Amino acid sequence: MGTLIFRTAAPFLTALMLLFSVFVLLRGHNEPGGGFIGGLIAASAFAIHGLAFGVPAVRRALHFHPMAVSGFGLALAALSGFLSLAFGVPFLTGLWTKIPVLDVDVSTVMTFDIGVYLVVVGAITSVALGLEERE
Amino acid sequence: MGTGLVLLLPFAAALVAPLLTGALGSRAAWLLALAPAVAFAHFCGFLGPVAEGSAVNGGLDWIPSLSVRFSWHLDGLSLTFALLISGIGALIVLYSGGYLNGHPHQGRFFSFILLFFGAMQGLVVSDSFLMLFVFWELTSIASFLLIGFDHAREASRRAALQALIVTGLGGLALLAGLLLVWSVTGISEFSRLGPLGETLRASPLSLGVLLLVLGAAFTKSAQVPFHFWLPNAMEAPTPVSAYLHSATMVKAGVYLLMRLNPTLGGTPAWELLLPLFGAATLLTGAVLAIRQTDLKLMLAYTTVASLGLLVMLTGFGSERAIEAAVLYLVAHSLFKGALFMVAGAIDHESGTRDIRRLGGLRGAMPLTFAAGLLAALSMGGLPLFLGFLAKEEIYAALTEGRIAAMLLVAAIAGNALMFAVGFAVGLKPFVGAEAKTPRHAHEAPPLLLIGPVALALLGCGAALFSPLLHRLVSSPMASAVAGTELDVTISTLPHAGLPLLLSLLTVAAGIAAYLGQARLRAGVDAVLAAIGWGPDKGFDQAMRGLIRLSALVTRIVQNGRLDVYLSVTFIAVALVLLVPMVLFGELPSVPSMPGLLLHEWAVLLIALIGLAAIVWAKDRLTAIVSLGIQGFAVALIFMLMGAPDLSFTQFMVETLSVVILALVMTRLKLSPADHRPAAEKMLDLTIAGGCGLAFTLLLLKVLEQPFDDALTRFFNAHSLVAAHGRNIVNVIIVDFRGLDTLGEIAVVMIAGLSILALIRVATPKKAEGGD
């Protein structure tokens, strides 16, 4: 898999795909996209990077173990749900607020979706890297 | 609320017991005994009101939505049991202080025994079914821990496990039985069950209820053929034998029968099964008891016999039999508890429990002797003792009206043998020539004496003040068991009549058995040797059989071949879908071909080409990639049909699954070529075709149903307004059905973890080498 063309293209491909995955994640609420699909794209990006430069390179770049990323995502999603406790509404009720200066809507729904994204990235990447490691 | 705290107290005491014992040593017993003593005092306060016929109720809501309450109900039956459990419990805690003095795990022992006390106390005051069941199981667990206390010995471990399995099976039967009662009557509390007995007895399920309840009671109370676990439980330290396995826990089964007597009793099945099994247990226990030479085992088998007698009387079906059962239950708890503690004291001081090596201890242990003798007199049923009242009442019940000859013979034989065993424990070690024992015997320390002396004196005092006993204990308890008002009147003064005559006969036979013990023992031994098999051996055989069976099932079901697992799974999927459709004539009608545009035909063609490529592919890698072609074509179809989210995801999933499949293949070093023989290929093709056909038919059928757009309209209307999102699919995922998604991502993560674990397991060498 280590051809010159592939190795040259891979960093750009990875970077673009990661960027695109975040884009897909954030637009998901109004346009096609969302955390799940975004996570799949990001996982493919890491898989490509791993095929081109070997698994240790990806692990170094990720810094955290992918499973830890996954666990963090799950915790984030669950915590987004628990925030509703403080407002006396049922678990996982969406809560919205606007950041004044930037004029951006933020919500627990969004953090929940980011949690989904991280779970998918982490789980699939760790499986893919685990399998690639053997070669 | 006081009762609620009293129910909690033992568990709190069990928590602090190890710390307290660590600080104070065996003197901690004095403090820990306060827990049962406080409970005893608390329950004594109810004696007056309960004697006047009012019951004490209380409780908390547990699961209000299912109308499950944590509730208690103290009538005469519960109160008598609670008093016995807490009173004897306090004495046993003190006794344990002396018996296990200096034992490295004495604190743990206190903890277990207080745990048991709490469970048993909860069991007898429980009103709600589930609470009774929870405490019932808790007594089994506490009993397991206590029997296996000396866990370094194999015999202890085996006995503990055996007791747990036998009583645990009974616990399951109890749960099933109580749930049946609940479903038939709609009632989940004993105190409200009374008027519904008729409904229950008339129900077609009543026999099932009866058998399940008997299964629970007979295992817990060691009735034939489940009696074997009780003698084995004598592996436990003696305080445990005295408390759990004679005075309290084994009576839980009898308690259950008595509790349900007003509801389930009176039917022919009840009045046949209970006396039958009870009498069989009585005779078995008494005959096996006479054969033993170990003091504890002798007592254990007479306990089996006594439990049989109690079951027999409970099911006999007359009011007098109930009165007899009540009196005998109280008397038995007192004298058997005392005798066990005497046996323990003898063992502790002289170093042996073998009756053939004991003798002449009266000089060395006069107080122990006095307690043992008093208890034996009560067990033998001699006048001035509670045992006498019980026995008179038993004989009166069995000869009243119709004379139950078989049961009468069983009762006389059993009582006579128990008489002999009682004196063998309470008298024989103390009289005769002084025998040489492993340790030079001394009088037991006060902690070991309080218990047996108090119980033995109580057995005598209760008989002397019988009117008071009857007013406060016997009559209320008998009334609760019978379900109607009963008045126990028997007094300790012998009065001429048939019962007294039978008593005399029993005593005479008992004395003969006592004197001819050695010959009887040899005779029973010979008979048992001739039979050779017993339920105890049967238990081992059943356990071995169970292990062999599970090994066999595992070999068949989990044979470790992935291809077999997959084939079975997919065959099942195809059958589950196809068979009902064919059986119920639900096959879809042939659909008309929709008019497709050119590019739609093109996409369909790509999918078909991919499919053909998979089938004809020479090697596996090509097949995997071809699978991707087919998947991409499907994604295109989604796109054309206006489902961009679905299509998007399908693209990514197809890509990743091809990548991961290829990685797995290289990882497992599968040869690229497909080596399956033609027959296997045909089978796989058939399975795949079957699944495909099944899903196609299912989807066609689904499309034939009129489309219900209620959900579509709901989400169209609410997606933007309520959830501020225009992408309905995503809004459903993260907002409307957020809880589902949370569950799903947890599954994704767990699946990832397990795959990771599988990868690691497959390559131990690589993991060590690292990279």
mmCIF file of N, CA, C and O in Angstrom, chain B residues 81-125:
data_model
loop_
_atom_site.group_PDB
_atom_site.id
_atom_site.type_symbol
_atom_site.label_atom_id
_atom_site.label_comp_id
_atom_site.label_asym_id
_atom_site.label_seq_id
_atom_site.Cartn_x
_atom_site.Cartn_y
_atom_site.Cartn_z
ATOM 1 N N PHE B 81 -42.749 -16.745 66.168
ATOM 2 C CA PHE B 81 -41.496 -16.997 65.466
ATOM 3 C C PHE B 81 -40.494 -15.881 65.741
ATOM 4 O O PHE B 81 -39.316 -16.138 66.007
ATOM 5 N N ALA B 82 -40.946 -14.638 65.671
ATOM 6 C CA ALA B 82 -40.024 -13.515 65.872
ATOM 7 C C ALA B 82 -39.413 -13.575 67.269
ATOM 8 O O ALA B 82 -38.221 -13.310 67.449
ATOM 9 N N LEU B 83 -40.217 -13.949 68.263
ATOM 10 C CA LEU B 83 -39.694 -14.033 69.627
ATOM 11 C C LEU B 83 -38.669 -15.156 69.748
ATOM 12 O O LEU B 83 -37.608 -14.993 70.369
ATOM 13 N N LEU B 84 -38.985 -16.310 69.143
ATOM 14 C CA LEU B 84 -38.023 -17.423 69.196
ATOM 15 C C LEU B 84 -36.723 -17.024 68.522
ATOM 16 O O LEU B 84 -35.629 -17.280 69.031
ATOM 17 N N ILE B 85 -36.841 -16.393 67.342
ATOM 18 C CA ILE B 85 -35.650 -16.055 66.556
ATOM 19 C C ILE B 85 -34.794 -15.029 67.285
ATOM 20 O O ILE B 85 -33.574 -15.189 67.402
ATOM 21 N N SER B 86 -35.438 -13.980 67.810
ATOM 22 C CA SER B 86 -34.630 -12.942 68.462
ATOM 23 C C SER B 86 -34.128 -13.423 69.822
ATOM 24 O O SER B 86 -32.972 -13.179 70.169
ATOM 25 N N GLY B 87 -34.969 -14.125 70.571
ATOM 26 C CA GLY B 87 -34.547 -14.591 71.898
ATOM 27 C C GLY B 87 -33.412 -15.581 71.792
ATOM 28 O O GLY B 87 -32.349 -15.406 72.418
ATOM 29 N N ILE B 88 -33.615 -16.637 71.000
ATOM 30 C CA ILE B 88 -32.549 -17.628 70.847
ATOM 31 C C ILE B 88 -31.350 -16.974 70.176
ATOM 32 O O ILE B 88 -30.200 -17.292 70.482
ATOM 33 N N GLY B 89 -31.612 -16.013 69.264
ATOM 34 C CA GLY B 89 -30.523 -15.315 68.599
ATOM 35 C C GLY B 89 -29.583 -14.636 69.586
ATOM 36 O O GLY B 89 -28.359 -14.740 69.469
ATOM 37 N N ALA B 90 -30.158 -13.950 70.573
ATOM 38 C CA ALA B 90 -29.316 -13.280 71.568
ATOM 39 C C ALA B 90 -28.463 -14.304 72.309
ATOM 40 O O ALA B 90 -27.259 -14.103 72.514
ATOM 41 N N LEU B 91 -29.090 -15.425 72.701
ATOM 42 C CA LEU B 91 -28.335 -16.449 73.429
ATOM 43 C C LEU B 91 -27.241 -17.051 72.551
ATOM 44 O O LEU B 91 -26.129 -17.339 73.022
ATOM 45 N N ILE B 92 -27.554 -17.216 71.260
ATOM 46 C CA ILE B 92 -26.568 -17.825 70.355
ATOM 47 C C ILE B 92 -25.381 -16.896 70.153
ATOM 48 O O ILE B 92 -24.232 -17.340 70.071
ATOM 49 N N VAL B 93 -25.632 -15.595 70.057
ATOM 50 C CA VAL B 93 -24.516 -14.661 69.885
ATOM 51 C C VAL B 93 -23.580 -14.759 71.089
ATOM 52 O O VAL B 93 -22.356 -14.828 70.944
ATOM 53 N N LEU B 94 -24.164 -14.817 72.292
ATOM 54 C CA LEU B 94 -23.333 -14.973 73.490
ATOM 55 C C LEU B 94 -22.549 -16.280 73.429
ATOM 56 O O LEU B 94 -21.353 -16.333 73.704
ATOM 57 N N TYR B 95 -23.247 -17.345 73.064
ATOM 58 C CA TYR B 95 -22.634 -18.662 73.006
ATOM 59 C C TYR B 95 -21.484 -18.674 71.999
ATOM 60 O O TYR B 95 -20.422 -19.246 72.261
ATOM 61 N N SER B 96 -21.694 -17.992 70.846
ATOM 62 C CA SER B 96 -20.624 -17.934 69.841
ATOM 63 C C SER B 96 -19.406 -17.225 70.398
ATOM 64 O O SER B 96 -18.269 -17.562 70.059
ATOM 65 N N GLY B 97 -19.647 -16.230 71.264
ATOM 66 C CA GLY B 97 -18.530 -15.537 71.886
ATOM 67 C C GLY B 97 -17.635 -16.507 72.631
ATOM 68 O O GLY B 97 -16.405 -16.422 72.570
ATOM 69 N N GLY B 98 -18.249 -17.455 73.340
ATOM 70 C CA GLY B 98 -17.450 -18.430 74.067
ATOM 71 C C GLY B 98 -16.914 -19.525 73.162
ATOM 72 O O GLY B 98 -15.768 -19.962 73.296
ATOM 73 N N TYR B 99 -17.747 -19.959 72.226
ATOM 74 C CA TYR B 99 -17.386 -21.137 71.435
ATOM 75 C C TYR B 99 -16.233 -20.849 70.493
ATOM 76 O O TYR B 99 -15.365 -21.679 70.295
ATOM 77 N N LEU B 100 -16.224 -19.658 69.891
ATOM 78 C CA LEU B 100 -15.177 -19.325 68.924
ATOM 79 C C LEU B 100 -14.158 -18.368 69.537
ATOM 80 O O LEU B 100 -13.496 -17.637 68.805
ATOM 81 N N ASN B 101 -14.052 -18.393 70.866
ATOM 82 C CA ASN B 101 -13.117 -17.502 71.546
ATOM 83 C C ASN B 101 -11.714 -17.688 70.977
ATOM 84 O O ASN B 101 -11.182 -18.781 70.962
ATOM 85 N N GLY B 102 -11.135 -16.585 70.477
ATOM 86 C CA GLY B 102 -9.774 -16.665 69.970
ATOM 87 C C GLY B 102 -9.677 -17.116 68.533
ATOM 88 O O GLY B 102 -8.593 -17.187 67.974
ATOM 89 N N HIS B 103 -10.799 -17.437 67.904
ATOM 90 C CA HIS B 103 -10.765 -17.821 66.489
ATOM 91 C C HIS B 103 -10.385 -16.599 65.652
ATOM 92 O O HIS B 103 -10.894 -15.508 65.887
ATOM 93 N N PRO B 104 -9.477 -16.767 64.672
ATOM 94 C CA PRO B 104 -9.029 -15.578 63.918
ATOM 95 C C PRO B 104 -10.165 -14.879 63.163
ATOM 96 O O PRO B 104 -10.064 -13.694 62.868
ATOM 97 N N HIS B 105 -11.241 -15.606 62.828
ATOM 98 C CA HIS B 105 -12.308 -14.975 62.061
ATOM 99 C C HIS B 105 -13.597 -14.849 62.852
ATOM 100 O O HIS B 105 -14.688 -14.899 62.299
ATOM 101 N N GLN B 106 -13.458 -14.660 64.175
ATOM 102 C CA GLN B 106 -14.664 -14.588 64.986
ATOM 103 C C GLN B 106 -15.561 -13.424 64.557
ATOM 104 O O GLN B 106 -16.784 -13.539 64.540
ATOM 105 N N GLY B 107 -14.940 -12.293 64.166
ATOM 106 C CA GLY B 107 -15.725 -11.141 63.751
ATOM 107 C C GLY B 107 -16.580 -11.455 62.539
ATOM 108 O O GLY B 107 -17.749 -11.095 62.464
ATOM 109 N N ARG B 108 -15.969 -12.158 61.581
ATOM 110 C CA ARG B 108 -16.698 -12.546 60.391
ATOM 111 C C ARG B 108 -17.879 -13.442 60.772
ATOM 112 O O ARG B 108 -18.989 -13.307 60.247
ATOM 113 N N PHE B 109 -17.624 -14.337 61.721
ATOM 114 C CA PHE B 109 -18.691 -15.247 62.134
ATOM 115 C C PHE B 109 -19.865 -14.470 62.721
ATOM 116 O O PHE B 109 -21.026 -14.706 62.373
ATOM 117 N N PHE B 110 -19.554 -13.527 63.618
ATOM 118 C CA PHE B 110 -20.627 -12.696 64.196
ATOM 119 C C PHE B 110 -21.410 -12.005 63.092
ATOM 120 O O PHE B 110 -22.636 -11.910 63.110
ATOM 121 N N SER B 111 -20.667 -11.505 62.115
ATOM 122 C CA SER B 111 -21.287 -10.783 61.025
ATOM 123 C C SER B 111 -22.284 -11.683 60.293
ATOM 124 O O SER B 111 -23.434 -11.306 60.043
ATOM 125 N N PHE B 112 -21.844 -12.904 59.964
ATOM 126 C CA PHE B 112 -22.721 -13.828 59.243
ATOM 127 C C PHE B 112 -23.948 -14.175 60.072
ATOM 128 O O PHE B 112 -25.062 -14.247 59.570
ATOM 129 N N ILE B 113 -23.731 -14.427 61.368
ATOM 130 C CA ILE B 113 -24.845 -14.926 62.161
ATOM 131 C C ILE B 113 -25.866 -13.804 62.378
ATOM 132 O O ILE B 113 -27.078 -14.050 62.414
ATOM 133 N N LEU B 114 -25.382 -12.553 62.471
ATOM 134 C CA LEU B 114 -26.325 -11.436 62.597
ATOM 135 C C LEU B 114 -27.060 -11.199 61.276
ATOM 136 O O LEU B 114 -28.247 -10.874 61.268
ATOM 137 N N LEU B 115 -26.333 -11.410 60.180
ATOM 138 C CA LEU B 115 -26.984 -11.318 58.866
ATOM 139 C C LEU B 115 -28.115 -12.327 58.786
ATOM 140 O O LEU B 115 -29.234 -12.023 58.359
ATOM 141 N N PHE B 116 -27.809 -13.543 59.233
ATOM 142 C CA PHE B 116 -28.854 -14.559 59.204
ATOM 143 C C PHE B 116 -30.019 -14.165 60.101
ATOM 144 O O PHE B 116 -31.188 -14.300 59.725
ATOM 145 N N PHE B 117 -29.683 -13.670 61.290
ATOM 146 C CA PHE B 117 -30.754 -13.274 62.217
ATOM 147 C C PHE B 117 -31.677 -12.243 61.556
ATOM 148 O O PHE B 117 -32.905 -12.349 61.606
ATOM 149 N N GLY B 118 -31.064 -11.253 60.894
ATOM 150 C CA GLY B 118 -31.866 -10.228 60.236
ATOM 151 C C GLY B 118 -32.750 -10.806 59.154
ATOM 152 O O GLY B 118 -33.925 -10.451 59.024
ATOM 153 N N ALA B 119 -32.179 -11.740 58.376
ATOM 154 C CA ALA B 119 -32.943 -12.331 57.286
ATOM 155 C C ALA B 119 -34.116 -13.142 57.822
ATOM 156 O O ALA B 119 -35.246 -13.046 57.343
ATOM 157 N N MET B 120 -33.834 -13.929 58.862
ATOM 158 C CA MET B 120 -34.872 -14.823 59.386
ATOM 159 C C MET B 120 -35.988 -14.022 60.043
ATOM 160 O O MET B 120 -37.180 -14.321 59.888
ATOM 161 N N GLN B 121 -35.580 -12.983 60.758
ATOM 162 C CA GLN B 121 -36.569 -12.130 61.403
ATOM 163 C C GLN B 121 -37.442 -11.453 60.355
ATOM 164 O O GLN B 121 -38.673 -11.385 60.491
ATOM 165 N N GLY B 122 -36.793 -10.991 59.258
ATOM 166 C CA GLY B 122 -37.556 -10.368 58.195
ATOM 167 C C GLY B 122 -38.521 -11.350 57.550
ATOM 168 O O GLY B 122 -39.661 -11.010 57.227
ATOM 169 N N LEU B 123 -38.050 -12.589 57.394
ATOM 170 C CA LEU B 123 -38.880 -13.608 56.739
ATOM 171 C C LEU B 123 -40.204 -13.787 57.479
ATOM 172 O O LEU B 123 -41.269 -13.814 56.870
ATOM 173 N N VAL B 124 -40.125 -13.924 58.801
ATOM 174 C CA VAL B 124 -41.352 -14.287 59.515
ATOM 175 C C VAL B 124 -42.300 -13.108 59.733
ATOM 176 O O VAL B 124 -43.472 -13.332 60.000
ATOM 177 N N VAL B 125 -41.790 -11.872 59.623
ATOM 178 C CA VAL B 125 -42.736 -10.767 59.787
ATOM 179 C C VAL B 125 -43.227 -10.232 58.435
ATOM 180 O O VAL B 125 -44.107 -9.388 58.399
#
